[in-house]
mmCIF file of C-alpha atoms in Angstrom:
data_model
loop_
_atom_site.group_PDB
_atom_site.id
_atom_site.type_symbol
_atom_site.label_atom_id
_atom_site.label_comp_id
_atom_site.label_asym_id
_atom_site.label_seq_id
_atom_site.Cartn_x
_atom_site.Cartn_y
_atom_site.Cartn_z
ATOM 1 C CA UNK A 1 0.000 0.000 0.000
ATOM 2 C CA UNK A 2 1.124 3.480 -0.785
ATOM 3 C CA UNK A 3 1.048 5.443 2.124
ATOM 4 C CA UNK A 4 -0.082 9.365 1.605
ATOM 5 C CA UNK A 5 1.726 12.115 1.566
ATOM 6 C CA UNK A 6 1.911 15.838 1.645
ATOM 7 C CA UNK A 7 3.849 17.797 -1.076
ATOM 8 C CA UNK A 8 4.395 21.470 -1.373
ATOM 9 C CA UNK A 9 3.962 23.323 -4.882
ATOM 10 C CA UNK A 10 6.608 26.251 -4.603
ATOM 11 C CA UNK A 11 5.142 28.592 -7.295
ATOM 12 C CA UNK A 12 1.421 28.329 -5.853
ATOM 13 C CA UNK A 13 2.591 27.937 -2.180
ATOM 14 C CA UNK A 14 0.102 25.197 -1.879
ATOM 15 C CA UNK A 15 0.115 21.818 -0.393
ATOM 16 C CA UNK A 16 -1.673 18.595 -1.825
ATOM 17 C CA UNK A 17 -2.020 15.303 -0.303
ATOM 18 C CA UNK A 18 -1.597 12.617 -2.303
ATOM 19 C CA UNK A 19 -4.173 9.753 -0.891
ATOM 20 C CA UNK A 20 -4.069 6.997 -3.259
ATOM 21 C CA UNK A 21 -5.750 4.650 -1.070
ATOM 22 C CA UNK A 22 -9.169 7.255 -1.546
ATOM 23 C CA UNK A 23 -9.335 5.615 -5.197
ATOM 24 C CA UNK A 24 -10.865 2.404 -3.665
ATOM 25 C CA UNK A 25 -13.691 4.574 -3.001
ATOM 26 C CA UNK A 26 -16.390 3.791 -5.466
ATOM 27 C CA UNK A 27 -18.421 6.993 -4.879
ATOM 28 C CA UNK A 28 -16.144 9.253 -5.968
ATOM 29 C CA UNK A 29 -16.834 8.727 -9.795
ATOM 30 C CA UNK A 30 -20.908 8.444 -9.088
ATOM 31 C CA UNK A 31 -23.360 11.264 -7.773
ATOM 32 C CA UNK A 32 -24.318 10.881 -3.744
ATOM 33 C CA UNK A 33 -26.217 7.903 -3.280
ATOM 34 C CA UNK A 34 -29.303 6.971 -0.339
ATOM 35 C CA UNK A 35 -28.113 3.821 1.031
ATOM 36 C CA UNK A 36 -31.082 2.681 2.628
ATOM 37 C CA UNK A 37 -31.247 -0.460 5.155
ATOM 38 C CA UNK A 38 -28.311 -2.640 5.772
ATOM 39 C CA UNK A 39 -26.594 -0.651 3.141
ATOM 40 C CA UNK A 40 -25.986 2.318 4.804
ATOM 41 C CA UNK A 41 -23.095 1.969 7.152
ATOM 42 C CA UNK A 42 -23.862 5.380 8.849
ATOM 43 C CA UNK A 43 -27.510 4.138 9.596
ATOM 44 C CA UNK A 44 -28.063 2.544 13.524
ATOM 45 C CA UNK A 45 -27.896 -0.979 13.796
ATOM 46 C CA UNK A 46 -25.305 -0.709 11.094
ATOM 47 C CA UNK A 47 -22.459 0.016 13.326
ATOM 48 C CA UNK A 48 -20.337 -2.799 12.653
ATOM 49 C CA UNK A 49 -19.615 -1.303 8.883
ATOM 50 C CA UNK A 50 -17.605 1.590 10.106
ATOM 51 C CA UNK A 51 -14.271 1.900 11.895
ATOM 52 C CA UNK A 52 -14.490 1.600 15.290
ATOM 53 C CA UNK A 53 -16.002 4.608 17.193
ATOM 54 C CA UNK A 54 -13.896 7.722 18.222
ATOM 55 C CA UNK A 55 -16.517 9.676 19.889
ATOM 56 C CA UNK A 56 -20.387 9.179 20.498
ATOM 57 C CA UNK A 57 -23.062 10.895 22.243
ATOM 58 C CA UNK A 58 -25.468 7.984 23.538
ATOM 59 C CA UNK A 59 -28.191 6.830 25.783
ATOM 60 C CA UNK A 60 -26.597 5.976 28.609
ATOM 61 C CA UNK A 61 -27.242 2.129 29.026
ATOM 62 C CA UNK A 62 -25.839 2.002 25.101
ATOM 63 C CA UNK A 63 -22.707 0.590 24.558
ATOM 64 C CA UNK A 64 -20.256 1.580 22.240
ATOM 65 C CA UNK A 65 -20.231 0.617 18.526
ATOM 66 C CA UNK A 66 -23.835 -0.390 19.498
ATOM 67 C CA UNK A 67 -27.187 1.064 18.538
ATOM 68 C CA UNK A 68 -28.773 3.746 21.029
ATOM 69 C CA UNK A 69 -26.433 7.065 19.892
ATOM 70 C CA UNK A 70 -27.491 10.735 18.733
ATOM 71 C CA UNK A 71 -24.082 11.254 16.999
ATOM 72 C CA UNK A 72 -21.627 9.029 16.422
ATOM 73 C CA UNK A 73 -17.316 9.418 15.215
ATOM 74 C CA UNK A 74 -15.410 7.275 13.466
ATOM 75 C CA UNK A 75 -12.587 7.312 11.821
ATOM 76 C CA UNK A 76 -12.851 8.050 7.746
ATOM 77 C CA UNK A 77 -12.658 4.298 6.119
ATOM 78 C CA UNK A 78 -11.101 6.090 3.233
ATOM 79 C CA UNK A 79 -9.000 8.379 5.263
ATOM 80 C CA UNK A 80 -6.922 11.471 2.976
ATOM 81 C CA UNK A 81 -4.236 10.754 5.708
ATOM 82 C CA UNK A 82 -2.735 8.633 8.380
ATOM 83 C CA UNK A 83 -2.727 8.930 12.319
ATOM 84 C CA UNK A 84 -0.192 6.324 13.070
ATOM 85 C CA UNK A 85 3.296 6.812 12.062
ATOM 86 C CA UNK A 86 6.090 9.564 13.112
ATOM 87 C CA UNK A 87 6.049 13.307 11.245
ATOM 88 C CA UNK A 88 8.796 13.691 8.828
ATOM 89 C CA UNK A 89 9.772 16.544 6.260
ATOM 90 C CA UNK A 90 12.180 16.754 3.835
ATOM 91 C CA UNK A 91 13.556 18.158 0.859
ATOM 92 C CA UNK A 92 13.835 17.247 -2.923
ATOM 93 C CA UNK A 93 15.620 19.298 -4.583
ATOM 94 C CA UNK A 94 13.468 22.923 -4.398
ATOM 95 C CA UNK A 95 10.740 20.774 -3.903
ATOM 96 C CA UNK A 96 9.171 19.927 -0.005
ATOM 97 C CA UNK A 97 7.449 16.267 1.074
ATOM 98 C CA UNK A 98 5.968 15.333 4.363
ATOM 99 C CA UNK A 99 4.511 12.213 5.463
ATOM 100 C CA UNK A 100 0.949 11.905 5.000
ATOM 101 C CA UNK A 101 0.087 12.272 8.756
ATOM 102 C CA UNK A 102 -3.053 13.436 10.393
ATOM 103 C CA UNK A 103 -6.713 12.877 11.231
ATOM 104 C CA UNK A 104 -9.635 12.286 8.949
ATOM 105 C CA UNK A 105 -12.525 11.699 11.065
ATOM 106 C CA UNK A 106 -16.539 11.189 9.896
ATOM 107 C CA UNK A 107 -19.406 12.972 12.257
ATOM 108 C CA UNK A 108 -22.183 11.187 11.603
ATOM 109 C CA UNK A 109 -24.827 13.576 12.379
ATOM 110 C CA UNK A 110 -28.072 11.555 13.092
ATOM 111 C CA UNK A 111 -29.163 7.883 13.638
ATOM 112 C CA UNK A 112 -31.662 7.842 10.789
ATOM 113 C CA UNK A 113 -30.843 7.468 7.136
ATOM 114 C CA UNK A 114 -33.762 9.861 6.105
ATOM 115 C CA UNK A 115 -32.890 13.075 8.250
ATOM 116 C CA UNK A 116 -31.062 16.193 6.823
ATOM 117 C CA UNK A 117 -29.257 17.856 9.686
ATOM 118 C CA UNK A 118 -31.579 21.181 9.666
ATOM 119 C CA UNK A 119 -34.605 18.749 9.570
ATOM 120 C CA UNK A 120 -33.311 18.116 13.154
ATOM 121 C CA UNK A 121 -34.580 19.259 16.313
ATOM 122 C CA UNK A 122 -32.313 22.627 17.693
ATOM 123 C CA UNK A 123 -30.622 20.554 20.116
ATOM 124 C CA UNK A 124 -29.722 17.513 18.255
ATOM 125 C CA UNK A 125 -28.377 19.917 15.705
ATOM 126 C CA UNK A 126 -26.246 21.794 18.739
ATOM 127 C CA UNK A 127 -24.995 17.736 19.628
ATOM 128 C CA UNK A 128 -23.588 17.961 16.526
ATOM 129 C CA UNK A 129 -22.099 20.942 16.428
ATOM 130 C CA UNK A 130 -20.475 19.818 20.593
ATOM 131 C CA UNK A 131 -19.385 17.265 18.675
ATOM 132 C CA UNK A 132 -17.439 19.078 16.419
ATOM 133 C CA UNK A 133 -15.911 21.016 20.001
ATOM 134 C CA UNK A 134 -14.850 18.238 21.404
ATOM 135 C CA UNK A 135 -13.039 16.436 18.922
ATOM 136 C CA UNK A 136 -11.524 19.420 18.174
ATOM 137 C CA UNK A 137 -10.127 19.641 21.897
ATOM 138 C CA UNK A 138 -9.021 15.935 21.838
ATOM 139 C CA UNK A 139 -7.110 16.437 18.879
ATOM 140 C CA UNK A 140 -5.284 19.187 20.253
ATOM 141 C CA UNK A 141 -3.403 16.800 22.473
ATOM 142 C CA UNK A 142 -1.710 15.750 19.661
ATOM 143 C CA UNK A 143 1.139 18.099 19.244
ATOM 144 C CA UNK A 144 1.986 16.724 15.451
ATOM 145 C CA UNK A 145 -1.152 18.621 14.500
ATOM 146 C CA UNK A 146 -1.196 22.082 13.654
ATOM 147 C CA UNK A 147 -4.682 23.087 12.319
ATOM 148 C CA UNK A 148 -8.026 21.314 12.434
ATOM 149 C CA UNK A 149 -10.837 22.135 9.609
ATOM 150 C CA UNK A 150 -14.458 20.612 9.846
ATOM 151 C CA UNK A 151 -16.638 20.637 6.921
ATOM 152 C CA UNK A 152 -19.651 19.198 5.444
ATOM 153 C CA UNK A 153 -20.336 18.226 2.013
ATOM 154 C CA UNK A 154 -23.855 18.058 0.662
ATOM 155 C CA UNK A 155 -25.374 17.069 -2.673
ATOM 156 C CA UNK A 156 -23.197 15.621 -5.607
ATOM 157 C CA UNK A 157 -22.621 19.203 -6.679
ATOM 158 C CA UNK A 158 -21.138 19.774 -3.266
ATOM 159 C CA UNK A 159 -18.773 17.247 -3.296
ATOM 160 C CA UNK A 160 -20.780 14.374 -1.169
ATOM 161 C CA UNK A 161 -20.337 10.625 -2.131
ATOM 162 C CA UNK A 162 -23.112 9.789 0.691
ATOM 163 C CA UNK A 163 -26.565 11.129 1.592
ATOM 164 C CA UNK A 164 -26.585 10.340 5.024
ATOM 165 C CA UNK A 165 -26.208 13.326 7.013
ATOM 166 C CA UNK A 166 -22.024 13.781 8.341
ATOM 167 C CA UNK A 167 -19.413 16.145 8.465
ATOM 168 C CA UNK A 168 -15.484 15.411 8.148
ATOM 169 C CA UNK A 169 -13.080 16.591 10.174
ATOM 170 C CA UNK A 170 -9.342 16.825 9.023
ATOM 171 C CA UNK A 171 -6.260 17.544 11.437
ATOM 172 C CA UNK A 172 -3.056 18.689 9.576
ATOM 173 C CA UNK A 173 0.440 18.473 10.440
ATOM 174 C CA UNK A 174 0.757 21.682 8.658
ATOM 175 C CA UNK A 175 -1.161 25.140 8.738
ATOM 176 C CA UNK A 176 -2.240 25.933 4.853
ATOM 177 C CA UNK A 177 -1.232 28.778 3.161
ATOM 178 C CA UNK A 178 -4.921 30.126 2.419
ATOM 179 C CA UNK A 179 -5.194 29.935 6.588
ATOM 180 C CA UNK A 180 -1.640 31.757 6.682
ATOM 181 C CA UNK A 181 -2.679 34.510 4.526
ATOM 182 C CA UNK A 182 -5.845 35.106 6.349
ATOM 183 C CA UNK A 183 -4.131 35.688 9.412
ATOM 184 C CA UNK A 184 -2.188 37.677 8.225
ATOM 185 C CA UNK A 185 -4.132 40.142 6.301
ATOM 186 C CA UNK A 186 -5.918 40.273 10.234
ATOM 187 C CA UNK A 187 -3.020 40.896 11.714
ATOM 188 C CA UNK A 188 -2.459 43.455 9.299
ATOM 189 C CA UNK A 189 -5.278 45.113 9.752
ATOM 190 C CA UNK A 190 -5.141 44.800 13.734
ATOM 191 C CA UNK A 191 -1.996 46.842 13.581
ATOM 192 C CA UNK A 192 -3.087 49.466 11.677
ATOM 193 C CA UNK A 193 -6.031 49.748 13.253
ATOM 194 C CA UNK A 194 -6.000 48.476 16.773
ATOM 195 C CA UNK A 195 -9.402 46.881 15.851
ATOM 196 C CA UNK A 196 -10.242 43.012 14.902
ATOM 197 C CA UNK A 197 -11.281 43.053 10.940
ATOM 198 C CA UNK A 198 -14.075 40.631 12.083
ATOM 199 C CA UNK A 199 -15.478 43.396 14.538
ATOM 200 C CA UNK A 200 -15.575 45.561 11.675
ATOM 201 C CA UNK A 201 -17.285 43.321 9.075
ATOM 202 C CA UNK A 202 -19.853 42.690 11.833
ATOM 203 C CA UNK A 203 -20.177 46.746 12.754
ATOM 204 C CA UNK A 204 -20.961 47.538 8.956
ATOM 205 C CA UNK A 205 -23.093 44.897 8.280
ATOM 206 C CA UNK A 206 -25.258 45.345 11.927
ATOM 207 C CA UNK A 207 -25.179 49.148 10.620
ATOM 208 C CA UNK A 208 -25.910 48.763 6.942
ATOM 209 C CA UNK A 209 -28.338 45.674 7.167
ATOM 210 C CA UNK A 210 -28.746 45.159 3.877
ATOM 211 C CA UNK A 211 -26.696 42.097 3.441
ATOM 212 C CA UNK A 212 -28.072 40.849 6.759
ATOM 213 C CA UNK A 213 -30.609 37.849 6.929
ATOM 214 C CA UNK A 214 -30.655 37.143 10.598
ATOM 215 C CA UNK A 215 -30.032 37.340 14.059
ATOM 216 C CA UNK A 216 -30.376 35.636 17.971
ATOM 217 C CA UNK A 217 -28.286 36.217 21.007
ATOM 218 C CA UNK A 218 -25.093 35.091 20.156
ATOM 219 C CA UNK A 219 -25.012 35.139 15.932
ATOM 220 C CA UNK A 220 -25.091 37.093 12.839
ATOM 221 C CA UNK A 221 -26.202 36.043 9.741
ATOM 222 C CA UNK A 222 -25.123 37.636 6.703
ATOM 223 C CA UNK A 223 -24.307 37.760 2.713
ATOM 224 C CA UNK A 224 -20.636 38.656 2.628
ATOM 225 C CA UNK A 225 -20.108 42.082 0.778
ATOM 226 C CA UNK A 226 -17.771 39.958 -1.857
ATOM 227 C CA UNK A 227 -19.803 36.564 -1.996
ATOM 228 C CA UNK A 228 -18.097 34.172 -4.357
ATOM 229 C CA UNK A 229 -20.800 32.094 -4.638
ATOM 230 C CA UNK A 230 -24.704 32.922 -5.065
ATOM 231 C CA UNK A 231 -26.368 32.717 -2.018
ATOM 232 C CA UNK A 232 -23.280 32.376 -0.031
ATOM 233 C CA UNK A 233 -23.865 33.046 3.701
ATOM 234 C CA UNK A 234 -21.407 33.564 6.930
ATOM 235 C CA UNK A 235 -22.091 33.044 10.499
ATOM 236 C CA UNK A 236 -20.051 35.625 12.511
ATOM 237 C CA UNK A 237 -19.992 35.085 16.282
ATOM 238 C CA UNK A 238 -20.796 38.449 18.324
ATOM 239 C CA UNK A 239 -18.228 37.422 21.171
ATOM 240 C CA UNK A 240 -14.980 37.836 20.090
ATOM 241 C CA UNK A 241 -12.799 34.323 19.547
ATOM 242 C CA UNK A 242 -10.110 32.966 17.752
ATOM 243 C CA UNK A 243 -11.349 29.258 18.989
ATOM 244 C CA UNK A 244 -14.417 27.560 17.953
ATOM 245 C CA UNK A 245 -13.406 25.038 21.080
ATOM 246 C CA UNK A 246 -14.408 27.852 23.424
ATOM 247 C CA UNK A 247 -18.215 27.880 22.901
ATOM 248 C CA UNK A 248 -20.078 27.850 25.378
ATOM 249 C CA UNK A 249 -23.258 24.847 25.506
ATOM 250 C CA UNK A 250 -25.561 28.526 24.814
ATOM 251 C CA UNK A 251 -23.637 29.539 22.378
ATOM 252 C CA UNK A 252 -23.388 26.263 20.499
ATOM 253 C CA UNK A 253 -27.489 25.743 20.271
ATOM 254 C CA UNK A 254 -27.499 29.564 19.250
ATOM 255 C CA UNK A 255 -25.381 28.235 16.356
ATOM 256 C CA UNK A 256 -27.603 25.101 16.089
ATOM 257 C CA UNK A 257 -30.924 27.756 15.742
ATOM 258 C CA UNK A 258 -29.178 30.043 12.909
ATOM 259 C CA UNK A 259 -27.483 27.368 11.102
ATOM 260 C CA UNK A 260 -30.983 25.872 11.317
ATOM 261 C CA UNK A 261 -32.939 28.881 10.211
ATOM 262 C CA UNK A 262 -29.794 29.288 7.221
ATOM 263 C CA UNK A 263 -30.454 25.848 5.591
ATOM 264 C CA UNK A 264 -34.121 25.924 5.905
ATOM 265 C CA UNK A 265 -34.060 29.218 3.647
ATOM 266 C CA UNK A 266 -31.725 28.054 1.383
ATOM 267 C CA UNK A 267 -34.403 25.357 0.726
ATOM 268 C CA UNK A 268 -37.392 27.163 0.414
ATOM 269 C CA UNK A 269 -35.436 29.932 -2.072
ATOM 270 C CA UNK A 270 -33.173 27.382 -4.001
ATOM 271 C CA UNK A 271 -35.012 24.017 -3.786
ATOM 272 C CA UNK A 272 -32.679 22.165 -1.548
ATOM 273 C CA UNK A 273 -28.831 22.936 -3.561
ATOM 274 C CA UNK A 274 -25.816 21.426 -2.582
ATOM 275 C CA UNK A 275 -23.969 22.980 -0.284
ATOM 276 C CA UNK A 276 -20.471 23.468 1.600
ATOM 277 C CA UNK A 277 -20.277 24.123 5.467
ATOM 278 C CA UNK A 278 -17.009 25.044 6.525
ATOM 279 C CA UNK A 279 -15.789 25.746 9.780
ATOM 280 C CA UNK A 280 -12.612 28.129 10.337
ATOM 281 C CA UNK A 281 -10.719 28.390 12.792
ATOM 282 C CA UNK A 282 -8.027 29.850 14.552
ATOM 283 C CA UNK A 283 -5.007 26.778 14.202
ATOM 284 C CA UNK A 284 -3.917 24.935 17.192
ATOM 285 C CA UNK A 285 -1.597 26.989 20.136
ATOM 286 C CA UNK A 286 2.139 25.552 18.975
ATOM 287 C CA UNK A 287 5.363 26.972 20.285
ATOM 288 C CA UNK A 288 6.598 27.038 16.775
ATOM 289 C CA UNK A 289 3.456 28.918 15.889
ATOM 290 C CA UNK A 290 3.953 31.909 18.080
ATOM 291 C CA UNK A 291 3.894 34.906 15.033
ATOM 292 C CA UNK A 292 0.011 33.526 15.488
ATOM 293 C CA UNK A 293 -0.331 34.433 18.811
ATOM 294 C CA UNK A 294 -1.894 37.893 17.978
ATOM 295 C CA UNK A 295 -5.279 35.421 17.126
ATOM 296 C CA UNK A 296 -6.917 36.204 20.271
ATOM 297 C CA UNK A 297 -7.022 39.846 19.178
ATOM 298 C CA UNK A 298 -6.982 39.803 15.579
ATOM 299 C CA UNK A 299 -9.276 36.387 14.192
ATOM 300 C CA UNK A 300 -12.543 35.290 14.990
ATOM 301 C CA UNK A 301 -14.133 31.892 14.483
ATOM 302 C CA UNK A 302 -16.659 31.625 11.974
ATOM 303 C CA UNK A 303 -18.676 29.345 9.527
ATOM 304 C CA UNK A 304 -19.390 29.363 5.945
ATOM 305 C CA UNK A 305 -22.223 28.629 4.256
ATOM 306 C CA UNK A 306 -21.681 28.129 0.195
ATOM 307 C CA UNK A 307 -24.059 26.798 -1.918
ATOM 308 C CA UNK A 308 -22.617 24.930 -5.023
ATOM 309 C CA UNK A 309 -24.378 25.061 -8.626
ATOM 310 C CA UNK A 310 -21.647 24.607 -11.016
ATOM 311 C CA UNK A 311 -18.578 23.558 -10.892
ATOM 312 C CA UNK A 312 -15.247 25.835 -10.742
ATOM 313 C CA UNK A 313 -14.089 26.615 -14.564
ATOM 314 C CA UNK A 314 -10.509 28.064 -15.938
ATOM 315 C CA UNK A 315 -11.143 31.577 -14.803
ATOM 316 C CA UNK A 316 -11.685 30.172 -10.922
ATOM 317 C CA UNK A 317 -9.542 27.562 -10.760
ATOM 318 C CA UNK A 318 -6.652 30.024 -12.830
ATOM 319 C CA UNK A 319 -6.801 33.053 -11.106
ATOM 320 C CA UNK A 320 -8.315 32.666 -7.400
ATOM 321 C CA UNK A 321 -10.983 34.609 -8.650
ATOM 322 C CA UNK A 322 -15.014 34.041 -8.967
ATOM 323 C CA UNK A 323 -17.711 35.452 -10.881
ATOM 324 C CA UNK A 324 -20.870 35.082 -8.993
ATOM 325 C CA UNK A 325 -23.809 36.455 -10.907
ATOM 326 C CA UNK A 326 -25.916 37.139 -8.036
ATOM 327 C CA UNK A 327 -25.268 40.927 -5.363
ATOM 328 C CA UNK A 328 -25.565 39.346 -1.735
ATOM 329 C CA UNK A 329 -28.032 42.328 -1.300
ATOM 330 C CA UNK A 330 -30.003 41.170 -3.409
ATOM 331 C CA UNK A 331 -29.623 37.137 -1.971
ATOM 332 C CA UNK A 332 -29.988 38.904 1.800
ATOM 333 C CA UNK A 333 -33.656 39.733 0.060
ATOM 334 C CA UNK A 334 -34.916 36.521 -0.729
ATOM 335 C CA UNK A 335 -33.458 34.574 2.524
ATOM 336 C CA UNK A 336 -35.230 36.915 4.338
ATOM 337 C CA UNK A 337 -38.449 36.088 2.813
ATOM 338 C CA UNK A 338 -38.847 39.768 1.103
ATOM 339 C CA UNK A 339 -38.752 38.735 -2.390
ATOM 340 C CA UNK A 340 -39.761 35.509 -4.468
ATOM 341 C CA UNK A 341 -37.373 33.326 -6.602
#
């Protein structure tokens, strides 16, 4: 078997992980399938067709890798990269390689095969989202990773090889340059400023309001003023965090309720799309990763909401760049309910 492995590009400054062993996966060349019955490994009563479980929230007379759980983490059969084995980098030539080490974990976000996670109650939804916390905070006890990034993939046009509702959680040895750059355009604009750039956005968009959708106690939800994507939607936290590990159990069913309320518009406007979540955070505290430490003043958590339609063409994938055909003004209009599709 040929084990994976990270390699650096030096004229893009990106990495790629090569994961050969991901080509066993027969989903990946056919559109997200409903595996219903004894199909669907992610299904109760099916427990025995996944990896053993990380991380579960249960009834308490249930026993593990048993039925009788709410959410449920296992390792990624098809994992991008490896948790056993020892970190290694080197150089080829002007090129860089590291060993294909990390985490690649599946959240299995409900019991029942039929369920999409906003069709779920507010707190099974904020189970999910604790789940997210505290694998994030077990991880971080590993001191070969650097950065954790938690995502969910919905539809065939967003990337999803199964309809059963999950998320995926990655841990990398290595922090990626798109994270790098966005810290550093906040630190950047903390030292000019002495303010966060995520108290900013937040203070225009409060102020403006007309890229704003919703609100509740603890959340904004908003169009961002450059969307790349039509109907693209961010969740902005109104306390002030680097780490999504430090919610609080309020704030995380305050997430639950707007990620809710999100998903349910996107519906009713765009007839159930695929979608990306994506969860950013600040990366994990590292003594080699102290020119980060200005995080708890300059970043903020946050999640992404992107709906997917097409896939990315030359101009996207050539320049960094996207055309999105649709103002988030306009968007903010019809996910608040003031204007029809």
């Amino acid at each position: 078997m040929i084990p994976p492995e990270f390699r650096r590009d030096p004229l893009y400054n990106t990495w790629v992980v090569f994961a050969p062993e991901r080509q066993r996966r027969p989903q990946d060349y056919l559109p997200a399938v409903s595996l219903q019955g004894s199909l669907d490994p992610f299904a109760e009563g099916n427990e025995r067709l996944t990896p053993p479980e990380v991380y579960a929230i249960r009834d308490p007379k249930s026993k593990s890798n048993e039925p009788g759980w709410q959410v449920r983490v296992v390792p990624n059969r098809y994992p991008a990269m490896r948790i056993e084995g020892k970190l290694e980098a080197s150089p080829e030539g002007i090129y860089d390689r590291m060993t294909g080490i990390g985490a690649h974990e599946v959240i299995i976000e409900t019991p029942n095969s039929n369920l999409a996670l906003e069709e779920l109650p507010v707190p099974a939804i904020a189970q999910v989202f604790s789940s997210y916390r505290e694998r994030i905070l077990d991880l971080d006890r590993d001191h070969r990773f650097q950065f954790i990034y938690v995502f969910k993939n919905v539809g065939p046009s967003g990337g999803a090889s199964l309809s059963h509702a999950h998320s995926q959680l990655v841990a990398l040895p290595l922090i990626p340059p798109s994270v790098e750059a966005k810290l550093t355009r906040a630190r950047e604009h903390y030292i000019a400023k002495q303010r966060s750039l995520f108290s900013d956005i937040l203070h225009i968009e409060h102020t403006d309001g007309s890229r704003l959708v919703a609100e509740n106690d603890s959340y904004f939800l908003f169009c961002p003023f450059a969307s790349r994507f039509p109907f693209e939607m961010a969740i902005f936290p109104k306390r002030h965090h680097p780490d999504y590990a430090s919610c609080t159990p309020t704030e995380l069913h305050d997430l639950a309720e707007v990620t809710r309320f999100a998903l349910l518009r996107l519906n009713a406007v765009l007839q159930k799309p695929g979608y990306n979540l994506l969860l950013h955070t600040a990366p994990l505290h590292r003594p080699h990763t102290e020119r980060f430490e200005s995080t708890r003043h300059d970043y903020c958590w946050h999640l992404e909401i992107v709906p997917r339609f097409n896939a990315l063409a030359g101009f996207e994938i050539g320049l960094g760049a996207y055309i999105n055909t649709v103002y988030p003004e306009e968007a903010a209009r019809f996910l608040r309910g003031e204007a029809r599709a």
